């Protein structure tokens, strides 16, 4: 019996979706996917509905800062004093 060639599945081919050329207000790259049904219950077409301006500010992670430094900077920007050096905070806690 001769081997049969597997049937080609069109869904297995690479997608032809153009790369993003702009960023939307949420900070996500905009890519248009033509066959996505935005009315489908599994798709949230308005993920920012009911959020505040502060919740939607773009926050870029800085690879040059530790997590503690990033948090301290954000708190300091809001007027909350912090100990920027996590070792200093740990030493004070150990002294108690």
PDB file of C-alpha atoms in Angstrom:
ATOM      1  CA  UNK A   1       0.000   0.000   0.000  1.00  0.00           C
ATOM      2  CA  UNK A   2       1.405   3.379  -0.987  1.00  0.00           C
ATOM      3  CA  UNK A   3       1.955   6.020   1.671  1.00  0.00           C
ATOM      4  CA  UNK A   4      -0.510   8.869   1.430  1.00  0.00           C
ATOM      5  CA  UNK A   5       0.548  12.475   1.640  1.00  0.00           C
ATOM      6  CA  UNK A   6      -0.776  14.289   4.730  1.00  0.00           C
ATOM      7  CA  UNK A   7      -3.493  16.774   3.962  1.00  0.00           C
ATOM      8  CA  UNK A   8      -2.268  20.330   4.271  1.00  0.00           C
ATOM      9  CA  UNK A   9      -4.141  22.395   6.852  1.00  0.00           C
ATOM     10  CA  UNK A  10      -4.423  26.085   5.905  1.00  0.00           C
ATOM     11  CA  UNK A  11      -4.470  26.976   9.629  1.00  0.00           C
ATOM     12  CA  UNK A  12      -0.925  25.661   9.986  1.00  0.00           C
ATOM     13  CA  UNK A  13       0.540  28.248   7.611  1.00  0.00           C
ATOM     14  CA  UNK A  14       2.291  31.366   8.976  1.00  0.00           C
ATOM     15  CA  UNK A  15      -0.106  34.236   9.650  1.00  0.00           C
ATOM     16  CA  UNK A  16       0.231  37.282   7.441  1.00  0.00           C
ATOM     17  CA  UNK A  17      -0.334  39.996  10.069  1.00  0.00           C
ATOM     18  CA  UNK A  18       1.454  43.302   9.610  1.00  0.00           C
ATOM     19  CA  UNK A  19       3.733  44.423  12.467  1.00  0.00           C
ATOM     20  CA  UNK A  20       2.501  47.225  14.703  1.00  0.00           C
ATOM     21  CA  UNK A  21       3.336  50.748  13.597  1.00  0.00           C
ATOM     22  CA  UNK A  22       1.748  52.575  16.532  1.00  0.00           C
ATOM     23  CA  UNK A  23       1.015  52.148  20.233  1.00  0.00           C
ATOM     24  CA  UNK A  24      -2.520  52.453  21.603  1.00  0.00           C
ATOM     25  CA  UNK A  25      -3.328  54.394  24.800  1.00  0.00           C
ATOM     26  CA  UNK A  26      -2.980  51.230  26.899  1.00  0.00           C
ATOM     27  CA  UNK A  27       0.647  50.926  25.827  1.00  0.00           C
ATOM     28  CA  UNK A  28       0.017  47.858  23.681  1.00  0.00           C
ATOM     29  CA  UNK A  29       1.316  47.633  20.121  1.00  0.00           C
ATOM     30  CA  UNK A  30      -1.569  47.956  17.645  1.00  0.00           C
ATOM     31  CA  UNK A  31      -1.864  44.966  15.348  1.00  0.00           C
ATOM     32  CA  UNK A  32      -4.991  44.430  13.327  1.00  0.00           C
ATOM     33  CA  UNK A  33      -6.068  40.791  13.177  1.00  0.00           C
ATOM     34  CA  UNK A  34      -8.838  40.713  10.579  1.00  0.00           C
ATOM     35  CA  UNK A  35     -10.568  37.466  11.540  1.00  0.00           C
ATOM     36  CA  UNK A  36     -11.009  38.139  15.286  1.00  0.00           C
ATOM     37  CA  UNK A  37     -14.678  38.456  16.262  1.00  0.00           C
ATOM     38  CA  UNK A  38     -14.708  41.298  18.812  1.00  0.00           C
ATOM     39  CA  UNK A  39     -18.285  40.401  19.812  1.00  0.00           C
ATOM     40  CA  UNK A  40     -17.274  36.890  20.936  1.00  0.00           C
ATOM     41  CA  UNK A  41     -17.801  36.394  24.704  1.00  0.00           C
ATOM     42  CA  UNK A  42     -14.158  35.323  25.163  1.00  0.00           C
ATOM     43  CA  UNK A  43     -12.873  38.624  23.741  1.00  0.00           C
ATOM     44  CA  UNK A  44     -12.825  41.772  25.851  1.00  0.00           C
ATOM     45  CA  UNK A  45     -13.102  44.546  23.255  1.00  0.00           C
ATOM     46  CA  UNK A  46     -12.984  47.254  25.954  1.00  0.00           C
ATOM     47  CA  UNK A  47     -10.487  46.096  28.622  1.00  0.00           C
ATOM     48  CA  UNK A  48     -10.009  49.616  30.020  1.00  0.00           C
ATOM     49  CA  UNK A  49     -13.732  50.293  30.625  1.00  0.00           C
ATOM     50  CA  UNK A  50     -14.318  51.676  34.115  1.00  0.00           C
ATOM     51  CA  UNK A  51     -10.645  52.380  34.842  1.00  0.00           C
ATOM     52  CA  UNK A  52      -9.155  55.701  35.953  1.00  0.00           C
ATOM     53  CA  UNK A  53      -6.629  57.954  34.262  1.00  0.00           C
ATOM     54  CA  UNK A  54      -3.960  56.894  36.795  1.00  0.00           C
ATOM     55  CA  UNK A  55      -4.605  53.211  36.105  1.00  0.00           C
ATOM     56  CA  UNK A  56      -3.970  53.807  32.418  1.00  0.00           C
ATOM     57  CA  UNK A  57      -0.671  55.626  32.658  1.00  0.00           C
ATOM     58  CA  UNK A  58       2.069  53.788  30.821  1.00  0.00           C
ATOM     59  CA  UNK A  59       4.748  52.478  33.187  1.00  0.00           C
ATOM     60  CA  UNK A  60       7.895  51.350  31.424  1.00  0.00           C
ATOM     61  CA  UNK A  61      10.096  48.999  33.412  1.00  0.00           C
ATOM     62  CA  UNK A  62      13.642  50.281  33.807  1.00  0.00           C
ATOM     63  CA  UNK A  63      16.145  47.415  33.451  1.00  0.00           C
ATOM     64  CA  UNK A  64      18.778  49.588  35.155  1.00  0.00           C
ATOM     65  CA  UNK A  65      16.874  49.742  38.478  1.00  0.00           C
ATOM     66  CA  UNK A  66      16.126  47.059  41.010  1.00  0.00           C
ATOM     67  CA  UNK A  67      12.493  46.426  41.891  1.00  0.00           C
ATOM     68  CA  UNK A  68      13.026  48.164  45.244  1.00  0.00           C
ATOM     69  CA  UNK A  69      14.467  51.255  43.532  1.00  0.00           C
ATOM     70  CA  UNK A  70      11.576  51.398  41.044  1.00  0.00           C
ATOM     71  CA  UNK A  71       9.006  51.172  43.839  1.00  0.00           C
ATOM     72  CA  UNK A  72      10.844  53.789  45.912  1.00  0.00           C
ATOM     73  CA  UNK A  73      10.982  56.154  42.932  1.00  0.00           C
ATOM     74  CA  UNK A  74       7.252  55.757  42.282  1.00  0.00           C
ATOM     75  CA  UNK A  75       6.402  56.335  45.948  1.00  0.00           C
ATOM     76  CA  UNK A  76       8.744  59.326  46.182  1.00  0.00           C
ATOM     77  CA  UNK A  77       7.093  60.833  43.091  1.00  0.00           C
ATOM     78  CA  UNK A  78       3.804  60.624  44.998  1.00  0.00           C
ATOM     79  CA  UNK A  79       5.321  62.383  48.008  1.00  0.00           C
ATOM     80  CA  UNK A  80       5.786  59.246  50.111  1.00  0.00           C
ATOM     81  CA  UNK A  81       9.253  59.204  51.730  1.00  0.00           C
ATOM     82  CA  UNK A  82      11.153  55.928  51.425  1.00  0.00           C
ATOM     83  CA  UNK A  83      14.489  54.329  52.097  1.00  0.00           C
ATOM     84  CA  UNK A  84      15.907  53.908  48.591  1.00  0.00           C
ATOM     85  CA  UNK A  85      18.641  51.523  49.734  1.00  0.00           C
ATOM     86  CA  UNK A  86      16.960  48.210  50.703  1.00  0.00           C
ATOM     87  CA  UNK A  87      20.095  47.233  52.699  1.00  0.00           C
ATOM     88  CA  UNK A  88      19.730  50.343  54.854  1.00  0.00           C
ATOM     89  CA  UNK A  89      16.110  49.422  55.609  1.00  0.00           C
ATOM     90  CA  UNK A  90      17.144  45.835  56.442  1.00  0.00           C
ATOM     91  CA  UNK A  91      19.927  47.062  58.771  1.00  0.00           C
ATOM     92  CA  UNK A  92      17.537  49.338  60.679  1.00  0.00           C
ATOM     93  CA  UNK A  93      15.087  46.455  61.067  1.00  0.00           C
ATOM     94  CA  UNK A  94      17.858  44.192  62.378  1.00  0.00           C
ATOM     95  CA  UNK A  95      18.916  46.851  64.920  1.00  0.00           C
ATOM     96  CA  UNK A  96      15.503  46.817  66.593  1.00  0.00           C
TER      97      UNK A  96
END
